[in-house]
GROMACS .gro file of C-alpha atoms in nm:
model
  308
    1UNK     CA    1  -0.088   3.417  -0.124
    2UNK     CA    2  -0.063   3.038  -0.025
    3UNK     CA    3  -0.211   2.905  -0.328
    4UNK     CA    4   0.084   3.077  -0.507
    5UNK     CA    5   0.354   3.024  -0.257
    6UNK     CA    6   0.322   2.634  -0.363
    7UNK     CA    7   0.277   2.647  -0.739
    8UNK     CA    8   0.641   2.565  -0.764
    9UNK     CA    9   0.604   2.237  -0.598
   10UNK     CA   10   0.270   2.150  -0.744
   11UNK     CA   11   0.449   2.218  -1.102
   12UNK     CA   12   0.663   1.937  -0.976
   13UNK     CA   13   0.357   1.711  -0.921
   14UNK     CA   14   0.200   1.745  -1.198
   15UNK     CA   15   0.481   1.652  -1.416
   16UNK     CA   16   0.504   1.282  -1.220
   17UNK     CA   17   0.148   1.257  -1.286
   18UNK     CA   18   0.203   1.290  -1.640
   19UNK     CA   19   0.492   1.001  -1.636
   20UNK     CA   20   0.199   0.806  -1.491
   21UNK     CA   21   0.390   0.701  -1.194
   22UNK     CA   22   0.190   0.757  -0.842
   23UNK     CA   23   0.468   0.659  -0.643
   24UNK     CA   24   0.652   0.895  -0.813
   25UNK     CA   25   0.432   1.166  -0.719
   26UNK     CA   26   0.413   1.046  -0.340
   27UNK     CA   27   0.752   1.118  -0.332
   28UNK     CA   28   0.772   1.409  -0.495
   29UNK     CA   29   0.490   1.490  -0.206
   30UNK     CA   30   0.688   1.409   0.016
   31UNK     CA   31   0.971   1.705  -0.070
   32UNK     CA   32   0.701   1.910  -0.028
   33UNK     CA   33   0.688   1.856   0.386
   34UNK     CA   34   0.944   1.930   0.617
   35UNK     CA   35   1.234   1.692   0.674
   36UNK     CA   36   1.078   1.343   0.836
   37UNK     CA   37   1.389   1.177   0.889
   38UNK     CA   38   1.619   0.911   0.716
   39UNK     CA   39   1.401   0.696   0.429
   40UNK     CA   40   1.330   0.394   0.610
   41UNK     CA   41   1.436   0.060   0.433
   42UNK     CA   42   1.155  -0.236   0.387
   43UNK     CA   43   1.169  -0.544   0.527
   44UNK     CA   44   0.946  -0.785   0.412
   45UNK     CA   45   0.845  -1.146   0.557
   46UNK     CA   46   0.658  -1.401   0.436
   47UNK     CA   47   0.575  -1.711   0.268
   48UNK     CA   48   0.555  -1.870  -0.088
   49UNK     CA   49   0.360  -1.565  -0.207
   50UNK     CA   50   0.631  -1.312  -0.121
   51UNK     CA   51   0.850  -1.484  -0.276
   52UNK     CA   52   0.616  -1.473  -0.613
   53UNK     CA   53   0.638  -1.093  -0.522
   54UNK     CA   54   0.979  -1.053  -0.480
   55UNK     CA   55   1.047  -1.219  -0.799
   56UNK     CA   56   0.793  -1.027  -1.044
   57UNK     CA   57   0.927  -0.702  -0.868
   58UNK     CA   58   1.280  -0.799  -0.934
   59UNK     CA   59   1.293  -1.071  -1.198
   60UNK     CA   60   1.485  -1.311  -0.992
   61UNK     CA   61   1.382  -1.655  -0.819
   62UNK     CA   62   1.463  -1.756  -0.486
   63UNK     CA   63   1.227  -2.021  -0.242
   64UNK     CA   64   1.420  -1.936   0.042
   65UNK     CA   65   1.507  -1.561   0.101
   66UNK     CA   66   1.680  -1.414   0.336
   67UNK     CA   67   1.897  -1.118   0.142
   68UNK     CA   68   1.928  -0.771   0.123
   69UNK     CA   69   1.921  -0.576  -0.191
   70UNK     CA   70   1.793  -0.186  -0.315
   71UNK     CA   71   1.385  -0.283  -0.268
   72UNK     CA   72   1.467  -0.344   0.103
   73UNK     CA   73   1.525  -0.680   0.285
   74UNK     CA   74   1.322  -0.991   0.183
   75UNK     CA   75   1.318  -1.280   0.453
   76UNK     CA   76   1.048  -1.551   0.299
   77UNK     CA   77   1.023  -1.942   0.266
   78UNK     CA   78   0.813  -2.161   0.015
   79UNK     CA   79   0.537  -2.336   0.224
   80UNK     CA   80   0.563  -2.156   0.557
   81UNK     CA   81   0.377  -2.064   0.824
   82UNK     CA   82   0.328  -1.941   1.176
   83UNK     CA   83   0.582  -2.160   1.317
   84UNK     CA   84   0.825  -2.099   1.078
   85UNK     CA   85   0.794  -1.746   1.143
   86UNK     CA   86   0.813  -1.770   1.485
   87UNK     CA   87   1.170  -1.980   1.502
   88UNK     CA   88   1.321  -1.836   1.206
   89UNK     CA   89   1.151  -1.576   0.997
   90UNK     CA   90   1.134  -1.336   1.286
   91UNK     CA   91   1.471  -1.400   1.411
   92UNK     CA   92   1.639  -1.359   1.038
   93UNK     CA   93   1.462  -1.046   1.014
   94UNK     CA   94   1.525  -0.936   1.341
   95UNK     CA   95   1.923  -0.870   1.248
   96UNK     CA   96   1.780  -0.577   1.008
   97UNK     CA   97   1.506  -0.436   1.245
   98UNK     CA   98   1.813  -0.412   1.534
   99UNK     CA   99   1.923  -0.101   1.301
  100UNK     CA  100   1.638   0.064   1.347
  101UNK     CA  101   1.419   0.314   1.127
  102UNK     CA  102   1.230   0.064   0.937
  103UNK     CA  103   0.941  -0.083   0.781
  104UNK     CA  104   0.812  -0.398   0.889
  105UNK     CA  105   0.586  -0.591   0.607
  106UNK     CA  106   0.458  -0.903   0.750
  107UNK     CA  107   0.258  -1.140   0.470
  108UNK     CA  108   0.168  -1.428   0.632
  109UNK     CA  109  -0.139  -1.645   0.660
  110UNK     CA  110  -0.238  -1.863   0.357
  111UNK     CA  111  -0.047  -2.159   0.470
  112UNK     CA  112  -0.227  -2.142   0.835
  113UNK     CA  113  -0.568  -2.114   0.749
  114UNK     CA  114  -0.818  -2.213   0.832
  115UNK     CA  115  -0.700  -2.233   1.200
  116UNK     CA  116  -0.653  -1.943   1.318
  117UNK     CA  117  -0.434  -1.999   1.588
  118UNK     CA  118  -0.135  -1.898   1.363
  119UNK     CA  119  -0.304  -1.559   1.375
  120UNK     CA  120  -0.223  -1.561   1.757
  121UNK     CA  121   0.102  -1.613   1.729
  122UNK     CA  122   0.180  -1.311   1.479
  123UNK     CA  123  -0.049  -1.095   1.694
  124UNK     CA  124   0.128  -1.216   2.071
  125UNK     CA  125   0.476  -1.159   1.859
  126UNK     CA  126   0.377  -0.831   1.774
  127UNK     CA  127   0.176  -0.754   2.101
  128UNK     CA  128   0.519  -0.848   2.293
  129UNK     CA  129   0.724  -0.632   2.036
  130UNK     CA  130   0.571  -0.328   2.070
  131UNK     CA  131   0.770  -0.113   2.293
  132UNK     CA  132   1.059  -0.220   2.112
  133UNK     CA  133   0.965  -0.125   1.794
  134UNK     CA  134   0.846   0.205   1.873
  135UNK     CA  135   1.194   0.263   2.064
  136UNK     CA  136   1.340   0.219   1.704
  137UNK     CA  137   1.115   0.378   1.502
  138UNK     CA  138   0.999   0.064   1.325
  139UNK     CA  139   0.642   0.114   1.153
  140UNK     CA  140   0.494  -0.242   1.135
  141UNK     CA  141   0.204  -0.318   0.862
  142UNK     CA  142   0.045  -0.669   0.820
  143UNK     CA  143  -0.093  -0.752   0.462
  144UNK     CA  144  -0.410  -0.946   0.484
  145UNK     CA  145  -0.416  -1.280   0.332
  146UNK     CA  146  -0.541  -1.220  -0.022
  147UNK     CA  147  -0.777  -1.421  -0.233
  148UNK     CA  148  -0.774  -1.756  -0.378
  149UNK     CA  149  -0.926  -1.911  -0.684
  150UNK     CA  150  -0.988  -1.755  -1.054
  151UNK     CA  151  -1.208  -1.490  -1.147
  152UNK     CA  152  -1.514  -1.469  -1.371
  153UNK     CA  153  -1.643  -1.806  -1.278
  154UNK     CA  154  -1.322  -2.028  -1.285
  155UNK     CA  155  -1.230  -2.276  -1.017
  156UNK     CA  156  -0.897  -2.331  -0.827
  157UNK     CA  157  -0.733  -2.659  -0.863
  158UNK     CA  158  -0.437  -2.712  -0.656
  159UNK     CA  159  -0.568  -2.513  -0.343
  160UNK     CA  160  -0.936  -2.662  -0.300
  161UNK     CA  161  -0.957  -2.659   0.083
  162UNK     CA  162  -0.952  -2.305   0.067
  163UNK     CA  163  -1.216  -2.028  -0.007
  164UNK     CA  164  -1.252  -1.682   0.008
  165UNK     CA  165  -1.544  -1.646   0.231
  166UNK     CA  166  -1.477  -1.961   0.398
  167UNK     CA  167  -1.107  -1.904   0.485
  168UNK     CA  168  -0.959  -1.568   0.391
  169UNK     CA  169  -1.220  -1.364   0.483
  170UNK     CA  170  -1.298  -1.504   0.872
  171UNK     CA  171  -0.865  -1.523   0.912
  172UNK     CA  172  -0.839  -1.174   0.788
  173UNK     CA  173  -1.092  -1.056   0.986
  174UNK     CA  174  -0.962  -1.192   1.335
  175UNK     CA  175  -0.627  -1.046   1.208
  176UNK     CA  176  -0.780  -0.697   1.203
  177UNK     CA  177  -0.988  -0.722   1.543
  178UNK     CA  178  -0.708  -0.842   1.726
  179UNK     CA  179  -0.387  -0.678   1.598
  180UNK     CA  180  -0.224  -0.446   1.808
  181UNK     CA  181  -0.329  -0.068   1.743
  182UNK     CA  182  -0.017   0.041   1.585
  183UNK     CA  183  -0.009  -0.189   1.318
  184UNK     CA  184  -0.104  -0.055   1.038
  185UNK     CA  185  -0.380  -0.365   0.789
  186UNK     CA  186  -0.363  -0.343   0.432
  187UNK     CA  187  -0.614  -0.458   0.323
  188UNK     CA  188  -0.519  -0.533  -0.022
  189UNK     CA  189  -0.785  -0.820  -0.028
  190UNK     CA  190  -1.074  -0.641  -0.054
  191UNK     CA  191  -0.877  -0.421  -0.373
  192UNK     CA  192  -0.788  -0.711  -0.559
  193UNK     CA  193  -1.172  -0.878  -0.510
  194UNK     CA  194  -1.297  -0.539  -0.617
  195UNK     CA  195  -1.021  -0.506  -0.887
  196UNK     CA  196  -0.960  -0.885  -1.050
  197UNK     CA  197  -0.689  -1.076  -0.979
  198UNK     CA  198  -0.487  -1.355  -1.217
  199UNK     CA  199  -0.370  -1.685  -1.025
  200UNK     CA  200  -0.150  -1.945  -1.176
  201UNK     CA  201  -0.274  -2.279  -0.934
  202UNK     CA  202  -0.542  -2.087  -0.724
  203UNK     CA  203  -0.347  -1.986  -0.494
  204UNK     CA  204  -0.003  -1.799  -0.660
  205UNK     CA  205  -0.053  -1.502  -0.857
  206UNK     CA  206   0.015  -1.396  -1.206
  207UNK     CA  207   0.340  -1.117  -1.238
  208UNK     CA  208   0.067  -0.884  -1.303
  209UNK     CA  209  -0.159  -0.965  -0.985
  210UNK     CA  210   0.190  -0.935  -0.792
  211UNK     CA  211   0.268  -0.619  -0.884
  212UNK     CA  212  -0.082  -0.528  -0.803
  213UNK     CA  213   0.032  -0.607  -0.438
  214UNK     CA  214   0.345  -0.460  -0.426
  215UNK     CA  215   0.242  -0.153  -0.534
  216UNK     CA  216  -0.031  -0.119  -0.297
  217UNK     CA  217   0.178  -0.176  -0.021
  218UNK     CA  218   0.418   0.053  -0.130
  219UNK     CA  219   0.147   0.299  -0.207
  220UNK     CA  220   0.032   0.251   0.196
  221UNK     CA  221   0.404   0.314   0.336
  222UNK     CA  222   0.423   0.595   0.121
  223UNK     CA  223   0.141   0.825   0.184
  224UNK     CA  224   0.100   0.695   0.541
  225UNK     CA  225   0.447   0.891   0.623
  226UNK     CA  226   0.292   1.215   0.569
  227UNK     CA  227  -0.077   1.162   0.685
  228UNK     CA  228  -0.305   1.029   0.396
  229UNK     CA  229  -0.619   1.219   0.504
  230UNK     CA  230  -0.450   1.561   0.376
  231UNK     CA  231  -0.142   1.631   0.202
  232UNK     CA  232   0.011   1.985   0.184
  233UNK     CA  233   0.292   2.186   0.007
  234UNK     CA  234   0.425   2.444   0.273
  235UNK     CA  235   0.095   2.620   0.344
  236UNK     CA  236  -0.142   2.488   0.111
  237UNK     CA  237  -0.355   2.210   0.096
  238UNK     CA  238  -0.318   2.061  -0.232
  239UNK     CA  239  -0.555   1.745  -0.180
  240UNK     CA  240  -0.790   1.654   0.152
  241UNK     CA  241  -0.963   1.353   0.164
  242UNK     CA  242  -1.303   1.527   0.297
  243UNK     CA  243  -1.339   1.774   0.059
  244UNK     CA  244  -1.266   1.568  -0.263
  245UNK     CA  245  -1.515   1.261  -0.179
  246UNK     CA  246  -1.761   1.556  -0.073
  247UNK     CA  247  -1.735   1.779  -0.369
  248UNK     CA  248  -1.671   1.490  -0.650
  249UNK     CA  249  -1.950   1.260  -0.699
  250UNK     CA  250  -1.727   1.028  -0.932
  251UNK     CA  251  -1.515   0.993  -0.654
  252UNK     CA  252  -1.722   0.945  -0.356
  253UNK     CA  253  -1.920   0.675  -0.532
  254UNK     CA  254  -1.606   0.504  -0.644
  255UNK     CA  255  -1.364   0.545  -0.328
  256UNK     CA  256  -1.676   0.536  -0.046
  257UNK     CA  257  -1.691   0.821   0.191
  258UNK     CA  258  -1.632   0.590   0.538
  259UNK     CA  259  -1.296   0.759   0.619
  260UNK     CA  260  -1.155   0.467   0.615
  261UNK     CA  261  -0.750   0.416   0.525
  262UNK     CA  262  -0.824   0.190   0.258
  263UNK     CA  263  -1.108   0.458   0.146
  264UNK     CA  264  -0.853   0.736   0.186
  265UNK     CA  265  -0.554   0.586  -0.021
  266UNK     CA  266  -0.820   0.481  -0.270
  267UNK     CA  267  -0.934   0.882  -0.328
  268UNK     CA  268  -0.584   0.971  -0.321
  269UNK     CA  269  -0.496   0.783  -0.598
  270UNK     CA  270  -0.826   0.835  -0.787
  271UNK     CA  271  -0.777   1.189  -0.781
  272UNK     CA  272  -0.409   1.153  -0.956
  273UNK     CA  273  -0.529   0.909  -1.216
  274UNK     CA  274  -0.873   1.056  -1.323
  275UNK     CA  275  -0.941   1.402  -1.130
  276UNK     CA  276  -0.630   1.585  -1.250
  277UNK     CA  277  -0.700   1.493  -1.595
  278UNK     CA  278  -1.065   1.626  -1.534
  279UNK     CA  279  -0.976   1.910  -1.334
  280UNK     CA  280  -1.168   1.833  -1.011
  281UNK     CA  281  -1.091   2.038  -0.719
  282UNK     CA  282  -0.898   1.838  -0.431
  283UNK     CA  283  -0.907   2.104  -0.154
  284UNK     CA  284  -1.048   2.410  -0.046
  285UNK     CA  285  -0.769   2.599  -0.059
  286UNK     CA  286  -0.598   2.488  -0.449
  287UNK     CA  287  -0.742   2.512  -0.773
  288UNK     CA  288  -0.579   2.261  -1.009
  289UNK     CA  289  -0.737   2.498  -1.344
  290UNK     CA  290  -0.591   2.809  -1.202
  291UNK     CA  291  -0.257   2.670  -1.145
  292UNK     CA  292  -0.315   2.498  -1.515
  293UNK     CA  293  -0.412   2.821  -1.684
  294UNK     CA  294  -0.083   2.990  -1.528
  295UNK     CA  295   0.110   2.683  -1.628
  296UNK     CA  296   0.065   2.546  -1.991
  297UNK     CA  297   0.332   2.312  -1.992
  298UNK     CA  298   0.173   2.118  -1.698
  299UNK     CA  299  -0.196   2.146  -1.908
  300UNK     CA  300  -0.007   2.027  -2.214
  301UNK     CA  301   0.125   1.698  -2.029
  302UNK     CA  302  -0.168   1.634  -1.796
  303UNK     CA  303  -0.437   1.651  -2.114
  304UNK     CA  304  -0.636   1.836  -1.861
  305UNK     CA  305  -1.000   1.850  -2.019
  306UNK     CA  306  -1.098   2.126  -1.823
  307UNK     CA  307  -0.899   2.367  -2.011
  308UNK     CA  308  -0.947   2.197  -2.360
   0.00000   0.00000   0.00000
């Protein structure tokens, strides 16, 4: 029976969800599937605001990165842009993407808006790029440029020349119409508008805000390396997209129901924080109470109310 045949993975699931870790259960997802291959490292490029990331991910402090360490590589300058990129950021990083089997995460933007003709010159690097990249089996995303300013009525004050819908929003969107096809946007913009978001000057983020980021990037990488529409253990579907946004009310009205990636990942990790607890049904084919009822120590850590 399939539901049965993946009950020992799903056991394994379950217990991640518990730790309240998602990434931890993407991964544990992800020895669910058949072998894809080497890990592939990170490597991350960027301006002032990656390295803000870098250090609330790590704890350390560097303006001008170019290092290697266990998050991946980090190749990032305070006050940079499209040039900069171009003559040096590209290059430095290029050393790492020679290897092969890697992730390319380009954040670049805030210091070239409102022009966007530094747009053009990420998107002609990465047009002229392409065949290369897929020769090495680099996956390349692009991280939109994400919001300036305070919320709940405050007002930047370093950073006034810029605006959300009068700079980020026209720059991101000319990033996504024009980028080549097989980069992947995250469009972690529109989840921090929708979400809140701390600055410290209007235009640098709070640790919190940062880690906001990085984890949503890492949550992108992650589940797009399986296929984030449906993930399965051996024969059984244990969550698809389709069914759970048309079956869970909660969840269509809080995720949307466009198909979208952004729409996708946003289910996906709905369903781990809120529908396991609840017990709602992720796929056709597996029933999170039956497995739950045959398995009380995953019940007992999940605090699943279906079963209370």
């Amino acid at each position: 029976m399939p539901v049965l045949s993946c009950f020992k993975y799903v056991k394994r699931i379950l217990r991640c969800c518990a730790a309240g870790v998602l990434l931890a259960v993407v991964f544990v997802f992800l020895t669910c599937l058949p072998a894809w291959g080497a890990e592939k490292e990170n490597v991350y490029v960027g301006d002032s605001r990656t390295v803000g990331m870098h250090s609330a991910v790590t704890g350390l402090w560097f303006d001008d990165m170019n290092i290697r360490e266990d998050t991946g590589v980090w190749v990032a300058k305070c006050g940079r842009a499209s040039t900069w990129f171009k003559e040096v950021g590209a290059p430095q990083a290029q050393k790492y993407l020679n290897e092969g089997n890697k992730n390319l995460i380009i954040l670049m933007g805030c210091n070239d808006m409102p022009k966007t003709s530094g747009a053009d010159v990420y998107i002609k690097y990465l047009k002229e790029h392409e065949a290369e990249f897929a020769r090495k089996n680099i996956s390349v995303y692009f991280v939109s440029v994400n919001p300036v300013g305070h919320m709940n009525g405050g007002t930047e004050t370093s950073y006034r020349y810029l605006s959300n819908a009068g700079t980020c929003e026209p720059f991101n969107a000319y990033l996504q119409k024009n980028l080549p096809s097989y980069v992947k946007y995250i469009d972690t913009y529109s989840e921090l508008v929708k979400k809140g978001y701390e600055t410290s000057d209007g235009l640098h983020y709070k640790k919190s805000t940062y880690l906001d980021i990085y984890n949503a990037i890492q949550d992108t990488i992650s589940l797009d390396s399986v296929g984030i529409s449906r993930i399965t253990c051996e024969s059984c579907n244990v969550f698809d997209y389709t069914y759970y946004v048309g079956n869970n009310a909660d969840a269509a009205k809080e995720c949307g129901t466009d198909g979208s990636t952004s729409s996708i990942e946003h289910a996906f990790r709905y369903f781990v924080t809120n529908g396991l607890k609840k017990g709602d049904q992720a796929s056709a084919y597996f029933n999170i109470n039956d497995y739950m009822e045959l398995n009380s120590d995953a019940a007992a850590k999940n605090g699943n109310d279906a079963l209370s």
